[in-house]
Short mmCIF file of C-alpha atoms in Angstrom, two decimals:
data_model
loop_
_atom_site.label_atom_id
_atom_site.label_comp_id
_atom_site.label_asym_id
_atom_site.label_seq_id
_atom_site.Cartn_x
_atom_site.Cartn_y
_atom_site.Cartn_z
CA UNK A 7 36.07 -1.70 15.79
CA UNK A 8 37.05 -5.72 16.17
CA UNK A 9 35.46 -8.38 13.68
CA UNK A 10 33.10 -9.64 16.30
CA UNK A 11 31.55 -6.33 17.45
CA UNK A 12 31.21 -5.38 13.23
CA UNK A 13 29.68 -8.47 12.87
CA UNK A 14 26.76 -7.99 15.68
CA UNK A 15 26.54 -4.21 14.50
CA UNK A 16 26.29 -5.38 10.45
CA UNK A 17 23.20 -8.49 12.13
CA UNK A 18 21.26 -6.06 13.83
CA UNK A 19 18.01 -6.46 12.85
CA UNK A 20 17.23 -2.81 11.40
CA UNK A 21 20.54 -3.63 9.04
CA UNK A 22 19.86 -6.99 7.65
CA UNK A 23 19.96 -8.72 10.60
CA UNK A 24 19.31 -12.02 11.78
CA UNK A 25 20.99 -15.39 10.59
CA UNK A 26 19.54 -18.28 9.94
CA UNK A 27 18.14 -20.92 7.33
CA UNK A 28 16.45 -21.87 4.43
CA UNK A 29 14.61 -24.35 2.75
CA UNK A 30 11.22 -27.19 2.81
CA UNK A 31 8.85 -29.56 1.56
CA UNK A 32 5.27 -28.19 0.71
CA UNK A 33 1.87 -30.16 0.41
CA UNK A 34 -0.43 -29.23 -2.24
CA UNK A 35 -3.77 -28.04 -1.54
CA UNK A 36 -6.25 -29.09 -4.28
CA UNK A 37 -9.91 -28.89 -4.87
CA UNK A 38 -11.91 -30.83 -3.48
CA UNK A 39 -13.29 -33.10 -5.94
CA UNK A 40 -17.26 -34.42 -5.54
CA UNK A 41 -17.41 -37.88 -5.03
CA UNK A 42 -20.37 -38.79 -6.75
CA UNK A 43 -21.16 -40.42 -9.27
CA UNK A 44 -23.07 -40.19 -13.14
CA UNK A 45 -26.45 -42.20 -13.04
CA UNK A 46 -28.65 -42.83 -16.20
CA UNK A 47 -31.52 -44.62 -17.10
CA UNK A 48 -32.61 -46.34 -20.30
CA UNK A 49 -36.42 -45.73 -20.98
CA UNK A 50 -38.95 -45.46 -18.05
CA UNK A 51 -40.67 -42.56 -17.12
CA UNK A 52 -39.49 -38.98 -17.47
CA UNK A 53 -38.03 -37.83 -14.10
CA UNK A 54 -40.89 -35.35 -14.19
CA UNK A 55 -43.27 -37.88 -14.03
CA UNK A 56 -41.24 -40.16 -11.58
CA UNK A 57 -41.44 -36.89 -9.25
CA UNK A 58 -45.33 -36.41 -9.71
CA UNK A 59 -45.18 -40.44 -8.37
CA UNK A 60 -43.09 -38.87 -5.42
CA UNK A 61 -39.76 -41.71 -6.82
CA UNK A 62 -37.36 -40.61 -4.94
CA UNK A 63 -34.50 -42.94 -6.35
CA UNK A 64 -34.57 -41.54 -9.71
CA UNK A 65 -34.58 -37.86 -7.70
CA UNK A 66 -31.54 -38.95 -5.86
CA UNK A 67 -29.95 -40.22 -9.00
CA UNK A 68 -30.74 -36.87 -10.99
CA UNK A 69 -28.83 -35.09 -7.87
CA UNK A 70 -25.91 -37.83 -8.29
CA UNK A 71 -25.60 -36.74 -11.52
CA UNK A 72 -25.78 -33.33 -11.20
CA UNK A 73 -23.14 -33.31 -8.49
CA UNK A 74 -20.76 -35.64 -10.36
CA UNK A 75 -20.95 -33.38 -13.54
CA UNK A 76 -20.79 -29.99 -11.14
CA UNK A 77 -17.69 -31.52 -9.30
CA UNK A 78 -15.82 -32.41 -12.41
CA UNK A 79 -16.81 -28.58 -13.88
CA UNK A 80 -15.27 -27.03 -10.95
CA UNK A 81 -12.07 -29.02 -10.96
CA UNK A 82 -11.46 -28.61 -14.72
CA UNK A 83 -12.15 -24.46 -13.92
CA UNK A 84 -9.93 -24.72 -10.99
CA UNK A 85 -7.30 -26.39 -13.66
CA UNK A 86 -7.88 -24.57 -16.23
CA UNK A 87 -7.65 -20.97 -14.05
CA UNK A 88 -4.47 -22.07 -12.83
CA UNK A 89 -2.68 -22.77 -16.11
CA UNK A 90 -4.13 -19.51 -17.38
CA UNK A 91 -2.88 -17.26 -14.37
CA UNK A 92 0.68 -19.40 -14.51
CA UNK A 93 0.43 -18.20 -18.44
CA UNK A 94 -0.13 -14.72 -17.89
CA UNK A 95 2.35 -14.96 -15.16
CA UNK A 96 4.84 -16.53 -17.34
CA UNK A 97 4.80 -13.98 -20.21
CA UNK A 98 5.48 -11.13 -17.87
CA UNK A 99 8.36 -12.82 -16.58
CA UNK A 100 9.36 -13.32 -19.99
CA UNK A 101 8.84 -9.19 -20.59
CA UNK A 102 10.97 -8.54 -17.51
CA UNK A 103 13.43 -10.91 -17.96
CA UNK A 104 14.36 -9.84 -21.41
CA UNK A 105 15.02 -6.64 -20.57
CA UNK A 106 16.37 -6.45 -17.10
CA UNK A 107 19.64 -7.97 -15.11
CA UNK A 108 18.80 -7.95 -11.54
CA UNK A 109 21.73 -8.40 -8.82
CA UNK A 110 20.71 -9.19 -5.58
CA UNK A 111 23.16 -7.88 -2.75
CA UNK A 112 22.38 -9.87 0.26
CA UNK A 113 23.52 -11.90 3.66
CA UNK A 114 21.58 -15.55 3.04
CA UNK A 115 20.74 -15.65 6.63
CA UNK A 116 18.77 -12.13 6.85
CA UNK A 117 15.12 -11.80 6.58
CA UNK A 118 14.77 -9.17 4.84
CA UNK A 119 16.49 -10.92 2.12
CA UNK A 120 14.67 -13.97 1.82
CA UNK A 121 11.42 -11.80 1.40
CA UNK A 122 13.27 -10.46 -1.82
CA UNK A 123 14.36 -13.98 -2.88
CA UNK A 124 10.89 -14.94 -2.21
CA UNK A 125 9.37 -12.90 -4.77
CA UNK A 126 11.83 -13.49 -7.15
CA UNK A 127 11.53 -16.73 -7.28
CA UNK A 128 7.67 -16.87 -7.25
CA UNK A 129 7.69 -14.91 -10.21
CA UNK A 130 10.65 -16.93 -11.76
CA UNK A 131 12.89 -13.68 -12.43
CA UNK A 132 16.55 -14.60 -12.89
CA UNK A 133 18.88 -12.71 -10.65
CA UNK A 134 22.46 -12.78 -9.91
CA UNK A 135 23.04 -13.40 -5.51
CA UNK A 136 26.13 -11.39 -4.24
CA UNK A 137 26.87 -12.25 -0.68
CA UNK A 138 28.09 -9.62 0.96
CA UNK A 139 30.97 -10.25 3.74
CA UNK A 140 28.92 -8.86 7.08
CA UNK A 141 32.37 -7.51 8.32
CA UNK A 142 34.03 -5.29 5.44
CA UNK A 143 30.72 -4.80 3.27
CA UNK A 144 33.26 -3.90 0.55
CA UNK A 145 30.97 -5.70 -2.48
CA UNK A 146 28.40 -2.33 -1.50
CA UNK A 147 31.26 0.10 -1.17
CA UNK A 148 29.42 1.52 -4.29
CA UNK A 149 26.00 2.44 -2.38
CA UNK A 150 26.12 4.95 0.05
CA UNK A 151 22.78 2.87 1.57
CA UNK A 152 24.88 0.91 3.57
CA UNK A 153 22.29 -2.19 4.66
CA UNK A 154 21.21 -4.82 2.60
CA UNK A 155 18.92 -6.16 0.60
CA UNK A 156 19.75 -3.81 -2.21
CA UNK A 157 18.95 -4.77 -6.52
CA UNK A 158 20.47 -3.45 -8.65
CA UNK A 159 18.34 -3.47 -11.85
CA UNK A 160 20.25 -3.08 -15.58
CA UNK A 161 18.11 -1.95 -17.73
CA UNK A 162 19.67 -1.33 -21.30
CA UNK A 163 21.98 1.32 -20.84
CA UNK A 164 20.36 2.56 -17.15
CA UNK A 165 20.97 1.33 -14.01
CA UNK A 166 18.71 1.21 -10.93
CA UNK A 167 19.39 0.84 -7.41
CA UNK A 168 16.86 0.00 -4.72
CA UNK A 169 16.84 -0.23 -1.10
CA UNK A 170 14.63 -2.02 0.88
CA UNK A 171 13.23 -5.29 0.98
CA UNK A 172 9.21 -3.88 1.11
CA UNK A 173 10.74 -1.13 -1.74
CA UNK A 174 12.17 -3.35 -3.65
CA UNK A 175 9.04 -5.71 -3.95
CA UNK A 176 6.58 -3.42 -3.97
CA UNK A 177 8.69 -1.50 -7.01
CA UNK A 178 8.89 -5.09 -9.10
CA UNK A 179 5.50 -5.82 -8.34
CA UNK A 180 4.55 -2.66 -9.64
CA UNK A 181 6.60 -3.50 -12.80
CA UNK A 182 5.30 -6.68 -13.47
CA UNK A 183 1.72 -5.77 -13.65
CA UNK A 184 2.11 -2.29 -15.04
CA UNK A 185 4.87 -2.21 -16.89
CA UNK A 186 6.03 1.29 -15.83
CA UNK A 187 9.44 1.90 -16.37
CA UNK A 188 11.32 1.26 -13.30
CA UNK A 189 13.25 4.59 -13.44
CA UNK A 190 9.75 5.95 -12.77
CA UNK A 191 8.14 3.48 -10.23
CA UNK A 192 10.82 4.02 -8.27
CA UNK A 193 9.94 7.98 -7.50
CA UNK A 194 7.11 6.78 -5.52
CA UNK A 195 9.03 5.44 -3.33
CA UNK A 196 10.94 8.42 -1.37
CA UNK A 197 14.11 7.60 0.96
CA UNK A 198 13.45 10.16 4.12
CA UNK A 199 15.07 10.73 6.65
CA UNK A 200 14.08 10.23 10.27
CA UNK A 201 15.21 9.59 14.16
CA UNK A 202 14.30 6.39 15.72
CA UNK A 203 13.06 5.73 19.19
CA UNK A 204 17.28 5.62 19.96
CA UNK A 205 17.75 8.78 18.21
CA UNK A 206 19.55 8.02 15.80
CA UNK A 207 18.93 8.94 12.18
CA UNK A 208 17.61 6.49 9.88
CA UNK A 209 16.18 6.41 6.21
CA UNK A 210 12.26 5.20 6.06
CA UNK A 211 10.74 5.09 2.63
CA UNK A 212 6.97 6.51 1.84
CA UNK A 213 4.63 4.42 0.21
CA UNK A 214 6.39 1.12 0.32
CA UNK A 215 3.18 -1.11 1.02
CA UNK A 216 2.05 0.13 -1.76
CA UNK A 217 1.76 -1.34 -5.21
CA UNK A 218 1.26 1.93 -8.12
CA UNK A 219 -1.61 1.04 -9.75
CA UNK A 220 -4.57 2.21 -11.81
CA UNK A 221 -7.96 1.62 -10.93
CA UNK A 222 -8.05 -1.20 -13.76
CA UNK A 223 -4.53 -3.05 -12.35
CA UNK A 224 -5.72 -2.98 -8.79
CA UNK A 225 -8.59 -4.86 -9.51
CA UNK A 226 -6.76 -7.41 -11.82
CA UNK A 227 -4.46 -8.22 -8.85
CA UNK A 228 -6.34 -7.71 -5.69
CA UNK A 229 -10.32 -8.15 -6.84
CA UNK A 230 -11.15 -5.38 -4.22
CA UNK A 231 -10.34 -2.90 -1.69
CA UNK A 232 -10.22 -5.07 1.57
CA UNK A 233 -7.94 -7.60 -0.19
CA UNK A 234 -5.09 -4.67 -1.10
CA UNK A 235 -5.85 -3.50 2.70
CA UNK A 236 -5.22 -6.71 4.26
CA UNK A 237 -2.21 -7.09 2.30
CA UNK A 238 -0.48 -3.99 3.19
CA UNK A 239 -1.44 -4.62 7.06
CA UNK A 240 -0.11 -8.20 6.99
CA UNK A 241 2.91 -7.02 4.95
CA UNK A 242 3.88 -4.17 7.25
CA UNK A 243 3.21 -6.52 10.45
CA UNK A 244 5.80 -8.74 9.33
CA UNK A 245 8.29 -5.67 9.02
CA UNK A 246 7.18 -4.12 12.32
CA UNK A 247 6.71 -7.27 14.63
CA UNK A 248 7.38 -10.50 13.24
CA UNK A 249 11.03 -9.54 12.43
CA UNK A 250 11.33 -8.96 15.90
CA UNK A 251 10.48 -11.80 17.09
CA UNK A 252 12.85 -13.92 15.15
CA UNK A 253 16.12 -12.54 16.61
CA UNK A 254 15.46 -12.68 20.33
CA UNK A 255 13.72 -16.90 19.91
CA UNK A 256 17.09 -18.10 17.61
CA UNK A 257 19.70 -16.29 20.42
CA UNK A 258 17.63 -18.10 23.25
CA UNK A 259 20.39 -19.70 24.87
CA UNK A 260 23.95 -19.88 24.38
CA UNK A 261 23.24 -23.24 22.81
CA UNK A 262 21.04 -21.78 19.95
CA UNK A 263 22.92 -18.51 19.54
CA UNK A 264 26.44 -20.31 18.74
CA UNK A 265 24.05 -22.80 16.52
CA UNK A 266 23.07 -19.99 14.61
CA UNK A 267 26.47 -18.31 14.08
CA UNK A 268 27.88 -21.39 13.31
CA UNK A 269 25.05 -21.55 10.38
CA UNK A 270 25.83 -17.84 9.63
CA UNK A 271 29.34 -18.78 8.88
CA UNK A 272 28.76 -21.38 7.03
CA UNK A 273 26.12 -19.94 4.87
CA UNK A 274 28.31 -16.26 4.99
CA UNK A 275 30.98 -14.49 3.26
CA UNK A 276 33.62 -14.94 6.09
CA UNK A 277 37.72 -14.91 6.14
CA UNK A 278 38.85 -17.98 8.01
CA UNK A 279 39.66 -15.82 10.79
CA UNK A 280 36.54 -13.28 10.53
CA UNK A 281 34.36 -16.77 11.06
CA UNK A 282 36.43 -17.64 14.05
CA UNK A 283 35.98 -14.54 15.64
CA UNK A 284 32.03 -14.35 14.73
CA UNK A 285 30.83 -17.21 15.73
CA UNK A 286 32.09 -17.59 19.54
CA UNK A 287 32.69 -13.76 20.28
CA UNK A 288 29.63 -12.67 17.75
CA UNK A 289 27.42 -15.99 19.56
CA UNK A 290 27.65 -14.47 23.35
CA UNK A 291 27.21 -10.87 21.96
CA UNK A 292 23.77 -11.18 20.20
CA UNK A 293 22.88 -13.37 23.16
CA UNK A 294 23.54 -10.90 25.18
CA UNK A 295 21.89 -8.40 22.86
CA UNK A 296 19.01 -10.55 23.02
CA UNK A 297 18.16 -10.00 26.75
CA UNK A 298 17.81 -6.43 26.03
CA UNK A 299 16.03 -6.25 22.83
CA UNK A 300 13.03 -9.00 24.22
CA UNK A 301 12.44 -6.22 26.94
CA UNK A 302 12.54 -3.29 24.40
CA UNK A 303 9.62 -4.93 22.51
CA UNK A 304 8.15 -6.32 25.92
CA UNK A 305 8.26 -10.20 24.98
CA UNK A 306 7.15 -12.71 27.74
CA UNK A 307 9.67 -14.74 29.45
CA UNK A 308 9.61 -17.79 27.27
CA UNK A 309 9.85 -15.64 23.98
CA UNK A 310 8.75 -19.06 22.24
CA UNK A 311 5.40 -18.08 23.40
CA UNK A 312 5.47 -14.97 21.52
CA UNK A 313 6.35 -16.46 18.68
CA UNK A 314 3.47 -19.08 18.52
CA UNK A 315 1.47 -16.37 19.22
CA UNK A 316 2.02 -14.44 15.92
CA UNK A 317 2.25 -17.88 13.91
CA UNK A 318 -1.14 -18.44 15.00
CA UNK A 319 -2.73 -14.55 14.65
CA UNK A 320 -0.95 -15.12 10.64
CA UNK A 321 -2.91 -18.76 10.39
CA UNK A 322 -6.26 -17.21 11.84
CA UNK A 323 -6.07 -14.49 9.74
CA UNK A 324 -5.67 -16.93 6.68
CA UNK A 325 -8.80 -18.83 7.76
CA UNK A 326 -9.49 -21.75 6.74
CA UNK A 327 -11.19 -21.49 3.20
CA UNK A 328 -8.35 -20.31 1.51
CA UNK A 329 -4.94 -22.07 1.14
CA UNK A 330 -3.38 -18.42 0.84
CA UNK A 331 -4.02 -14.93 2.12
CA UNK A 332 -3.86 -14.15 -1.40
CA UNK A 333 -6.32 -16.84 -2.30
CA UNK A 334 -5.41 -19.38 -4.60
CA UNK A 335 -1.98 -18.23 -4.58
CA UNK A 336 0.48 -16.30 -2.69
CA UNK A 337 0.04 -12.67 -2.34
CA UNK A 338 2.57 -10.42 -1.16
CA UNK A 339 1.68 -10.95 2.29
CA UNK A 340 2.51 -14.42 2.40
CA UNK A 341 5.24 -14.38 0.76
CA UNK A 342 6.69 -11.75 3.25
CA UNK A 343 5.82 -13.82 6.59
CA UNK A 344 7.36 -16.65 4.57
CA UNK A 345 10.54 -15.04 4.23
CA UNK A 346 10.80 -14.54 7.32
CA UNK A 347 10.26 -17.19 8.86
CA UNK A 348 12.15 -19.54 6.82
CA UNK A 349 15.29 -18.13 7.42
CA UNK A 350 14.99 -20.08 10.69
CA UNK A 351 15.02 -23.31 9.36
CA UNK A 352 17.48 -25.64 10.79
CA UNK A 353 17.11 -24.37 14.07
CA UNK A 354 15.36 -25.42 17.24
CA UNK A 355 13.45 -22.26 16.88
CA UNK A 356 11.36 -23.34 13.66
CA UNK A 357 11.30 -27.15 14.70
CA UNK A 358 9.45 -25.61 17.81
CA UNK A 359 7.29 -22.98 15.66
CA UNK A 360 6.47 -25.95 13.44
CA UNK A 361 5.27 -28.46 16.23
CA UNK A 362 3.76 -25.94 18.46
CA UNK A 363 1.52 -24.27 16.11
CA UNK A 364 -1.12 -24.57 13.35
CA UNK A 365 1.43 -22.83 11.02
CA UNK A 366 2.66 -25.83 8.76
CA UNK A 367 0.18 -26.61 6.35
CA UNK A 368 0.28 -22.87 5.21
CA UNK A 369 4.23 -22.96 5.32
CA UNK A 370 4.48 -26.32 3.19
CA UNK A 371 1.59 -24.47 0.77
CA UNK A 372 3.93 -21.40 0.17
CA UNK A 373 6.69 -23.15 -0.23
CA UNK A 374 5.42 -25.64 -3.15
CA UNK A 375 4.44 -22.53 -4.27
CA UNK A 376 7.94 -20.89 -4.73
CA UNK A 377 9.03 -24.57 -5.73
CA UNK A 378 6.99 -25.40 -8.92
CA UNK A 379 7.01 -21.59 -9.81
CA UNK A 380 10.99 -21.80 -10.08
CA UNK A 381 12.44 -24.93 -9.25
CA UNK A 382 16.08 -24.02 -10.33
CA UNK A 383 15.87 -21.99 -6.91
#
């Protein structure tokens, strides 16, 4: 098989597939702080009896000050909630970290990928990045699970492997808030073996939306049943749809396919020749390639209008009295659809998904997130 055609079979999006960017600059969203004022009086009647002689300045000053004081309550819980959840937060990184080694194996441009990285770094876990050359693969000659993401997890004198992004953060997840041992969490997660719609055989994982918690641990994270739901949906429509939609809008043209090779290879693990070869031959294949997958998952024409679409189902289902999904901070959920979509940054595709839709504020949100969780990333 030549370089290019490797190269387009090794970026197909069931593999790790796509290519494309990384990066931002989020806004924060605080509380909204009341805006009134303290008001006092020295002597005079009781407010009591300033009611009974219907005074309805001293009323309106009692609710002034009532406001004022209930507005700077709320912000110093809002503070003081945050610093408590980033300590909690912080001390189970500091569990994990002191006992495992994670390795990352990875392409920087894939999606499935970034979700990984976007955990990580959320939860400030060190980790090693291997980037894996796309071509020869040889840094995962060790796994017969030939796609990436894959962690490797050192634990002591044990080693764990896992495959898949949603595996591999629904496993750490698991870890972080349990504290199961990850040679166990990892049985829940079952590699099995099925045909796709091409019929070929593939490996599909049970359970992988799911986080292995007691009754006790669920609640701690999620606060209810519907929030775990929506999680898992949202999670698994990123997998199953937006994915999809990323490789098809970023190999448009000819123009924005050789644009995104020519990021791939500079972000990738290419020979000299291997990146010469990948990004004009590998740029009019996946163009190509394009065409046909946009009619397997029946996209419209302009497959920018698809794209908006989801962006805009994701910021609806947000709404708009939470910054997050998750609430007051990332959940799994967004931090998946953020992965995603960030590895299109850089490209005409996200400048267009950016001005076109209502998606930025969230985008910028998550991002700060990841940011001030684990700047050194």
């Amino acid at each position: 098989m030549d370089p290019a055609a490797r190269v387009v079979r090794a970026l197909w999006p069931g593999g790790c597939a796509l290519a494309w960017r990384l990066g931002g600059r989020p806004q924060p969203l605080l509380p909204t702080q009341s805006r009134a004022g303290f008001a006092g009086a020295a002597g005079g009647p009781s407010p009591v009896a300033a009611a009974r002689k219907g005074s309805p300045r001293l009323l309106g000053a009692a609710a002034l000050a009532l406001g004022g004081a209930l507005g700077l309550y709320h912000t110093a819980r809002w503070h003081l909630r945050a610093q408590d959840l980033h300590a909690e937060r912080s001390a189970a990184q500091l569990s994990l970290s002191s006992r495992l080694q994670l390795t990352l194996y990875q392409y920087k441009t894939c999606p499935f990928c970034s979700k990984v990285r976007a955990l990580l770094d959320f939860h400030a876990l060190p980790y090693q990045v291997v980037e894996v050359n796309p071509v020869r693969r040889a840094e995962i000659k060790f796994s017969s699970y030939r796609k990436v993401p894959i962690l490797v997890a050192q634990e002591g004198e044990s080693s764990q492997q896992l495959n898949d992004s949603s595996v591999i953060i629904s496993a750490l997840k698991t870890y972080l808030v349990s504290g199961q041992p990850l040679e166990e969490i990892i049985t829940y997660y079952p590699a099995m073996k099925a045909v796709n719609e091409q019929g070929k055989e593939v490996t599909e994982f049970g359970n992988k939306y799911w986080l292995m918690l007691n009754e006790k641990e669920a609640q701690q994270v999620y606060g209810g049943k519907e929030a775990r739901t929506e999680e898992m949906k949202w999670r698994q429509w990123a997998d199953d749809w937006l994915v999809h939609l990323i490789f098809p809008n970023v190999y448009r043209t000819p123009t924005e396919a050789l644009a995104s090779f020519d990021y791939i290879v500079r972000e990738g693990k290419f020979g000299a020749v291997e990146g010469a070869v990948a990004k004009y031959m590998g740029a009019a294949a996946m163009y190509l390639i394009s065409k046909r997958l946009k009619s397997r998952h029946r996209l419209q024409d302009n497959v920018r209008e698809d794209l908006y679409e989801a962006a805009d189902k994701w910021v609806a289902a947000v709404g708009k009295d939470r910054p997050f999904m998750g609430g007051q901070k990332p959940n799994l959920a967004d931090l998946a659809v953020y992965g995603v979509l960030r590895v299109m940054e850089g490209l005409d595709a996200f400048d267009d998904l950016m001005q076109h839709t209502h998606i930025q504020p969230w985008y910028l949100r998550v991002e700060r997130a990841i940011t001030e969780a684990s700047p050194a990333h």
